[in-house]
Amino acid sequence: MLAAGSYNQTTAIYREDNMELLYVLHGQEGGVTQVQFSKDGNYLYTGGRKDPYVICWDIRKTVDIVYKLYRSTESTNQRIQFDIEPHGRYLGTGGQDGLVHIYDLQTGEWLSSFQAALDTVNGLSFHPFHPMAATSSGHRRYGGLDDSQENNSLSVMKNCVSIWSFYSSAGDDALSNDVGN
């Protein structure tokens, strides 16, 4: 199967061999900017522009939203990315509040959050082999204009990439992060 998000707030599911349209999923509040299948291929996760939720769909029962995972995105125009860690158990997502949220994909339950930046965390990517993740943060800011200024001035403050180390606590499969960036 192939999934394609669109700015009309829908996600289309196609057969890969002949590109036949199988389903159209409705429910995102903003234009769909990211789609990602679960490791077993039974679930699809979608996120949208200015949409505070990553939606989990059971693509075996396409009309069913399994759960929604919150992230702070309501007042930013940025695409806020999410990622599923390599074992397929956890999803991490950033937000405009500078937090990274970690969710258990088996239950849809929030597990933990940590302050990854003082600015919008717009990207998160888990390392494919090591218990690490990278986050990106920041956004464009335009200086105030008055009548004497002719050019827009663009400043890029607090834009950064951070690397985080994760580990599983003894007897607990929940991801925790080490302080470090």
PDB file of C-alpha atoms in Angstrom:
ATOM      1  CA  MET A   1       0.000   0.000   0.000  1.00  0.00           C
ATOM      2  CA  LEU A   2       0.979   3.580  -0.605  1.00  0.00           C
ATOM      3  CA  ALA A   3      -0.369   6.531   1.409  1.00  0.00           C
ATOM      4  CA  ALA A   4      -0.514  10.103   0.128  1.00  0.00           C
ATOM      5  CA  GLY A   5      -1.581  13.079   2.216  1.00  0.00           C
ATOM      6  CA  SER A   6      -3.078  16.206   0.699  1.00  0.00           C
ATOM      7  CA  TYR A   7      -3.821  19.775   1.672  1.00  0.00           C
ATOM      8  CA  ASN A   8      -7.576  19.080   1.497  1.00  0.00           C
ATOM      9  CA  GLN A   9      -7.260  17.315   4.900  1.00  0.00           C
ATOM     10  CA  THR A  10      -7.479  13.787   3.495  1.00  0.00           C
ATOM     11  CA  THR A  11      -5.144  10.842   3.067  1.00  0.00           C
ATOM     12  CA  ALA A  12      -5.549   8.472   0.127  1.00  0.00           C
ATOM     13  CA  ILE A  13      -4.491   4.814   0.287  1.00  0.00           C
ATOM     14  CA  TYR A  14      -3.482   3.169  -3.000  1.00  0.00           C
ATOM     15  CA  ARG A  15      -2.437  -0.303  -4.108  1.00  0.00           C
ATOM     16  CA  GLU A  16       1.224  -0.206  -5.062  1.00  0.00           C
ATOM     17  CA  ASP A  17       1.000  -2.601  -8.013  1.00  0.00           C
ATOM     18  CA  ASN A  18      -1.620  -0.730 -10.044  1.00  0.00           C
ATOM     19  CA  MET A  19      -2.169   2.539  -8.077  1.00  0.00           C
ATOM     20  CA  GLU A  20      -5.855   1.721  -7.577  1.00  0.00           C
ATOM     21  CA  LEU A  21      -7.441   4.026  -4.996  1.00  0.00           C
ATOM     22  CA  LEU A  22      -8.549   1.882  -2.051  1.00  0.00           C
ATOM     23  CA  TYR A  23      -9.593   4.369   0.644  1.00  0.00           C
ATOM     24  CA  VAL A  24      -9.772   8.044   1.457  1.00  0.00           C
ATOM     25  CA  LEU A  25      -9.331   8.894   5.138  1.00  0.00           C
ATOM     26  CA  HIS A  26     -11.040  11.995   6.557  1.00  0.00           C
ATOM     27  CA  GLY A  27     -10.404  13.497   9.980  1.00  0.00           C
ATOM     28  CA  GLN A  28      -7.302  15.660   9.919  1.00  0.00           C
ATOM     29  CA  GLU A  29      -7.930  19.299  10.892  1.00  0.00           C
ATOM     30  CA  GLY A  30      -5.224  20.672   8.594  1.00  0.00           C
ATOM     31  CA  GLY A  31      -3.614  19.743   5.313  1.00  0.00           C
ATOM     32  CA  VAL A  32      -1.836  16.402   5.704  1.00  0.00           C
ATOM     33  CA  THR A  33       1.921  17.012   5.736  1.00  0.00           C
ATOM     34  CA  GLN A  34       3.218  13.624   6.934  1.00  0.00           C
ATOM     35  CA  VAL A  35       2.163   9.984   6.674  1.00  0.00           C
ATOM     36  CA  GLN A  36       4.013   7.026   8.205  1.00  0.00           C
ATOM     37  CA  PHE A  37       3.078   3.353   8.435  1.00  0.00           C
ATOM     38  CA  SER A  38       3.629   1.296  11.576  1.00  0.00           C
ATOM     39  CA  LYS A  39       6.379  -1.319  11.402  1.00  0.00           C
ATOM     40  CA  ASP A  40       3.810  -4.123  10.939  1.00  0.00           C
ATOM     41  CA  GLY A  41       1.933  -2.157   8.247  1.00  0.00           C
ATOM     42  CA  ASN A  42      -1.442  -2.403  10.015  1.00  0.00           C
ATOM     43  CA  TYR A  43      -1.590   1.214  11.174  1.00  0.00           C
ATOM     44  CA  LEU A  44      -1.043   4.559   9.515  1.00  0.00           C
ATOM     45  CA  TYR A  45      -0.069   7.728  11.371  1.00  0.00           C
ATOM     46  CA  THR A  46      -0.899  11.101   9.835  1.00  0.00           C
ATOM     47  CA  GLY A  47      -0.126  14.661  10.864  1.00  0.00           C
ATOM     48  CA  GLY A  48      -1.311  17.928   9.423  1.00  0.00           C
ATOM     49  CA  ARG A  49      -0.553  21.615   9.226  1.00  0.00           C
ATOM     50  CA  LYS A  50      -1.798  23.550  12.271  1.00  0.00           C
ATOM     51  CA  ASP A  51      -3.358  20.299  13.476  1.00  0.00           C
ATOM     52  CA  PRO A  52      -2.783  19.476  17.148  1.00  0.00           C
ATOM     53  CA  TYR A  53      -3.040  15.709  16.621  1.00  0.00           C
ATOM     54  CA  VAL A  54      -1.150  12.871  15.029  1.00  0.00           C
ATOM     55  CA  ILE A  55      -3.936  10.441  14.096  1.00  0.00           C
ATOM     56  CA  CYS A  56      -3.545   6.660  14.242  1.00  0.00           C
ATOM     57  CA  TRP A  57      -5.662   4.798  11.671  1.00  0.00           C
ATOM     58  CA  ASP A  58      -6.261   1.058  11.592  1.00  0.00           C
ATOM     59  CA  ILE A  59      -6.006   0.554   7.837  1.00  0.00           C
ATOM     60  CA  ARG A  60      -7.627  -2.866   8.123  1.00  0.00           C
ATOM     61  CA  LYS A  61     -10.762  -0.951   9.266  1.00  0.00           C
ATOM     62  CA  THR A  62     -10.279   2.336   7.445  1.00  0.00           C
ATOM     63  CA  VAL A  63     -13.118   4.292   8.965  1.00  0.00           C
ATOM     64  CA  ASP A  64     -11.715   3.820  12.447  1.00  0.00           C
ATOM     65  CA  ILE A  65      -9.498   6.358  14.139  1.00  0.00           C
ATOM     66  CA  VAL A  66      -7.743   4.312  16.807  1.00  0.00           C
ATOM     67  CA  TYR A  67      -6.490   7.298  18.815  1.00  0.00           C
ATOM     68  CA  LYS A  68      -5.128  10.826  18.524  1.00  0.00           C
ATOM     69  CA  LEU A  69      -1.761  11.906  19.916  1.00  0.00           C
ATOM     70  CA  TYR A  70      -1.519  15.543  21.035  1.00  0.00           C
ATOM     71  CA  ARG A  71       1.182  17.972  19.975  1.00  0.00           C
ATOM     72  CA  SER A  72       1.256  21.772  20.154  1.00  0.00           C
ATOM     73  CA  THR A  73       0.901  23.074  16.577  1.00  0.00           C
ATOM     74  CA  GLU A  74      -2.181  25.284  16.475  1.00  0.00           C
ATOM     75  CA  SER A  75      -0.533  28.653  15.819  1.00  0.00           C
ATOM     76  CA  THR A  76       2.531  27.832  13.732  1.00  0.00           C
ATOM     77  CA  ASN A  77       2.764  27.526   9.978  1.00  0.00           C
ATOM     78  CA  GLN A  78       5.662  25.102  10.278  1.00  0.00           C
ATOM     79  CA  ARG A  79       5.423  21.428   9.482  1.00  0.00           C
ATOM     80  CA  ILE A  80       5.907  19.571  12.742  1.00  0.00           C
ATOM     81  CA  GLN A  81       7.397  16.147  12.061  1.00  0.00           C
ATOM     82  CA  PHE A  82       7.017  12.952  14.070  1.00  0.00           C
ATOM     83  CA  ASP A  83       8.855   9.646  13.927  1.00  0.00           C
ATOM     84  CA  ILE A  84       8.445   6.048  15.075  1.00  0.00           C
ATOM     85  CA  GLU A  85      11.438   4.501  16.820  1.00  0.00           C
ATOM     86  CA  PRO A  86      13.054   1.488  15.088  1.00  0.00           C
ATOM     87  CA  HIS A  87      11.321  -1.189  17.187  1.00  0.00           C
ATOM     88  CA  GLY A  88       7.919   0.314  16.336  1.00  0.00           C
ATOM     89  CA  ARG A  89       6.708   0.708  19.915  1.00  0.00           C
ATOM     90  CA  TYR A  90       7.034   4.479  20.462  1.00  0.00           C
ATOM     91  CA  LEU A  91       6.283   7.647  18.530  1.00  0.00           C
ATOM     92  CA  GLY A  92       7.956  10.972  19.226  1.00  0.00           C
ATOM     93  CA  THR A  93       6.743  14.370  18.086  1.00  0.00           C
ATOM     94  CA  GLY A  94       7.773  17.960  18.640  1.00  0.00           C
ATOM     95  CA  GLY A  95       5.653  21.072  18.930  1.00  0.00           C
ATOM     96  CA  GLN A  96       5.638  24.845  19.037  1.00  0.00           C
ATOM     97  CA  ASP A  97       6.022  24.740  22.836  1.00  0.00           C
ATOM     98  CA  GLY A  98       9.556  23.302  22.548  1.00  0.00           C
ATOM     99  CA  LEU A  99       8.510  19.967  24.030  1.00  0.00           C
ATOM    100  CA  VAL A 100       9.051  16.489  22.645  1.00  0.00           C
ATOM    101  CA  HIS A 101       6.249  14.074  23.538  1.00  0.00           C
ATOM    102  CA  ILE A 102       6.756  10.299  23.554  1.00  0.00           C
ATOM    103  CA  TYR A 103       3.723   8.007  23.110  1.00  0.00           C
ATOM    104  CA  ASP A 104       3.234   4.254  23.459  1.00  0.00           C
ATOM    105  CA  LEU A 105       1.845   3.055  20.118  1.00  0.00           C
ATOM    106  CA  GLN A 106       0.284  -0.091  21.596  1.00  0.00           C
ATOM    107  CA  THR A 107      -2.027   1.949  23.823  1.00  0.00           C
ATOM    108  CA  GLY A 108      -1.893   5.500  22.465  1.00  0.00           C
ATOM    109  CA  GLU A 109      -0.930   6.640  25.964  1.00  0.00           C
ATOM    110  CA  TRP A 110       1.393   9.566  26.608  1.00  0.00           C
ATOM    111  CA  LEU A 111       4.584   8.335  28.306  1.00  0.00           C
ATOM    112  CA  SER A 112       6.768  11.367  28.801  1.00  0.00           C
ATOM    113  CA  SER A 113       7.772  14.800  27.590  1.00  0.00           C
ATOM    114  CA  PHE A 114      10.933  16.808  27.812  1.00  0.00           C
ATOM    115  CA  GLN A 115      11.907  20.368  26.959  1.00  0.00           C
ATOM    116  CA  ALA A 116      14.057  19.964  23.859  1.00  0.00           C
ATOM    117  CA  ALA A 117      14.294  23.654  22.946  1.00  0.00           C
ATOM    118  CA  LEU A 118      13.100  27.114  23.867  1.00  0.00           C
ATOM    119  CA  ASP A 119      11.596  27.431  20.396  1.00  0.00           C
ATOM    120  CA  THR A 120       9.432  25.286  18.113  1.00  0.00           C
ATOM    121  CA  VAL A 121      10.652  21.687  17.775  1.00  0.00           C
ATOM    122  CA  ASN A 122       9.805  21.103  14.118  1.00  0.00           C
ATOM    123  CA  GLY A 123      11.705  17.898  13.446  1.00  0.00           C
ATOM    124  CA  LEU A 124      12.357  14.657  15.281  1.00  0.00           C
ATOM    125  CA  SER A 125      14.083  11.591  13.900  1.00  0.00           C
ATOM    126  CA  PHE A 126      15.076   8.400  15.701  1.00  0.00           C
ATOM    127  CA  HIS A 127      18.392   6.788  14.773  1.00  0.00           C
ATOM    128  CA  PRO A 128      17.761   3.485  12.938  1.00  0.00           C
ATOM    129  CA  PHE A 129      20.238   1.438  15.042  1.00  0.00           C
ATOM    130  CA  HIS A 130      21.249   3.319  18.186  1.00  0.00           C
ATOM    131  CA  PRO A 131      19.068   4.572  21.080  1.00  0.00           C
ATOM    132  CA  MET A 132      19.359   8.171  19.896  1.00  0.00           C
ATOM    133  CA  ALA A 133      17.240  10.840  18.278  1.00  0.00           C
ATOM    134  CA  ALA A 134      17.846  14.200  16.640  1.00  0.00           C
ATOM    135  CA  THR A 135      15.562  17.201  16.985  1.00  0.00           C
ATOM    136  CA  SER A 136      15.561  20.435  15.022  1.00  0.00           C
ATOM    137  CA  SER A 137      14.148  23.665  16.352  1.00  0.00           C
ATOM    138  CA  GLY A 138      13.635  27.303  15.487  1.00  0.00           C
ATOM    139  CA  HIS A 139      11.830  29.360  12.921  1.00  0.00           C
ATOM    140  CA  ARG A 140      12.161  32.500  10.832  1.00  0.00           C
ATOM    141  CA  ARG A 141      11.537  35.812  12.507  1.00  0.00           C
ATOM    142  CA  TYR A 142      11.069  39.075  10.676  1.00  0.00           C
ATOM    143  CA  GLY A 143      12.181  42.268  12.382  1.00  0.00           C
ATOM    144  CA  GLY A 144       9.611  44.990  12.939  1.00  0.00           C
ATOM    145  CA  LEU A 145       9.168  47.398  10.082  1.00  0.00           C
ATOM    146  CA  ASP A 146       8.583  51.092  10.323  1.00  0.00           C
ATOM    147  CA  ASP A 147       8.313  53.715   7.600  1.00  0.00           C
ATOM    148  CA  SER A 148      12.074  54.271   7.471  1.00  0.00           C
ATOM    149  CA  GLN A 149      12.909  50.643   6.683  1.00  0.00           C
ATOM    150  CA  GLU A 150      12.759  49.417   3.120  1.00  0.00           C
ATOM    151  CA  ASN A 151      13.947  45.811   3.475  1.00  0.00           C
ATOM    152  CA  ASN A 152      12.586  42.995   5.550  1.00  0.00           C
ATOM    153  CA  SER A 153      15.262  41.767   7.897  1.00  0.00           C
ATOM    154  CA  LEU A 154      15.346  38.075   8.646  1.00  0.00           C
ATOM    155  CA  SER A 155      16.944  36.884  11.850  1.00  0.00           C
ATOM    156  CA  VAL A 156      17.593  33.260  12.652  1.00  0.00           C
ATOM    157  CA  MET A 157      17.902  33.069  16.419  1.00  0.00           C
ATOM    158  CA  LYS A 158      17.738  29.846  18.398  1.00  0.00           C
ATOM    159  CA  ASN A 159      17.753  27.563  15.376  1.00  0.00           C
ATOM    160  CA  CYS A 160      19.541  24.342  16.248  1.00  0.00           C
ATOM    161  CA  VAL A 161      19.841  20.589  15.926  1.00  0.00           C
ATOM    162  CA  SER A 162      20.159  18.563  19.140  1.00  0.00           C
ATOM    163  CA  ILE A 163      21.116  14.923  19.655  1.00  0.00           C
ATOM    164  CA  TRP A 164      19.424  12.970  22.451  1.00  0.00           C
ATOM    165  CA  SER A 165      20.310   9.643  24.014  1.00  0.00           C
ATOM    166  CA  PHE A 166      17.470   7.318  25.036  1.00  0.00           C
ATOM    167  CA  TYR A 167      17.452   4.217  27.201  1.00  0.00           C
ATOM    168  CA  SER A 168      14.947   1.767  28.653  1.00  0.00           C
ATOM    169  CA  SER A 169      14.669   1.741  32.428  1.00  0.00           C
ATOM    170  CA  ALA A 170      15.168  -1.631  34.132  1.00  0.00           C
ATOM    171  CA  GLY A 171      11.858  -3.467  34.167  1.00  0.00           C
ATOM    172  CA  ASP A 172      10.186  -0.745  32.126  1.00  0.00           C
ATOM    173  CA  ASP A 173      10.069  -0.469  28.356  1.00  0.00           C
ATOM    174  CA  ALA A 174       9.282   3.249  28.381  1.00  0.00           C
ATOM    175  CA  LEU A 175      11.811   5.481  26.688  1.00  0.00           C
ATOM    176  CA  SER A 176      13.611   7.999  28.850  1.00  0.00           C
ATOM    177  CA  ASN A 177      16.074  10.611  27.704  1.00  0.00           C
ATOM    178  CA  ASP A 178      19.486  11.535  28.989  1.00  0.00           C
ATOM    179  CA  VAL A 179      20.212  15.199  29.347  1.00  0.00           C
ATOM    180  CA  GLY A 180      22.383  16.087  26.438  1.00  0.00           C
ATOM    181  CA  ASN A 181      22.239  18.076  23.296  1.00  0.00           C
TER     182      ASN A 181
END
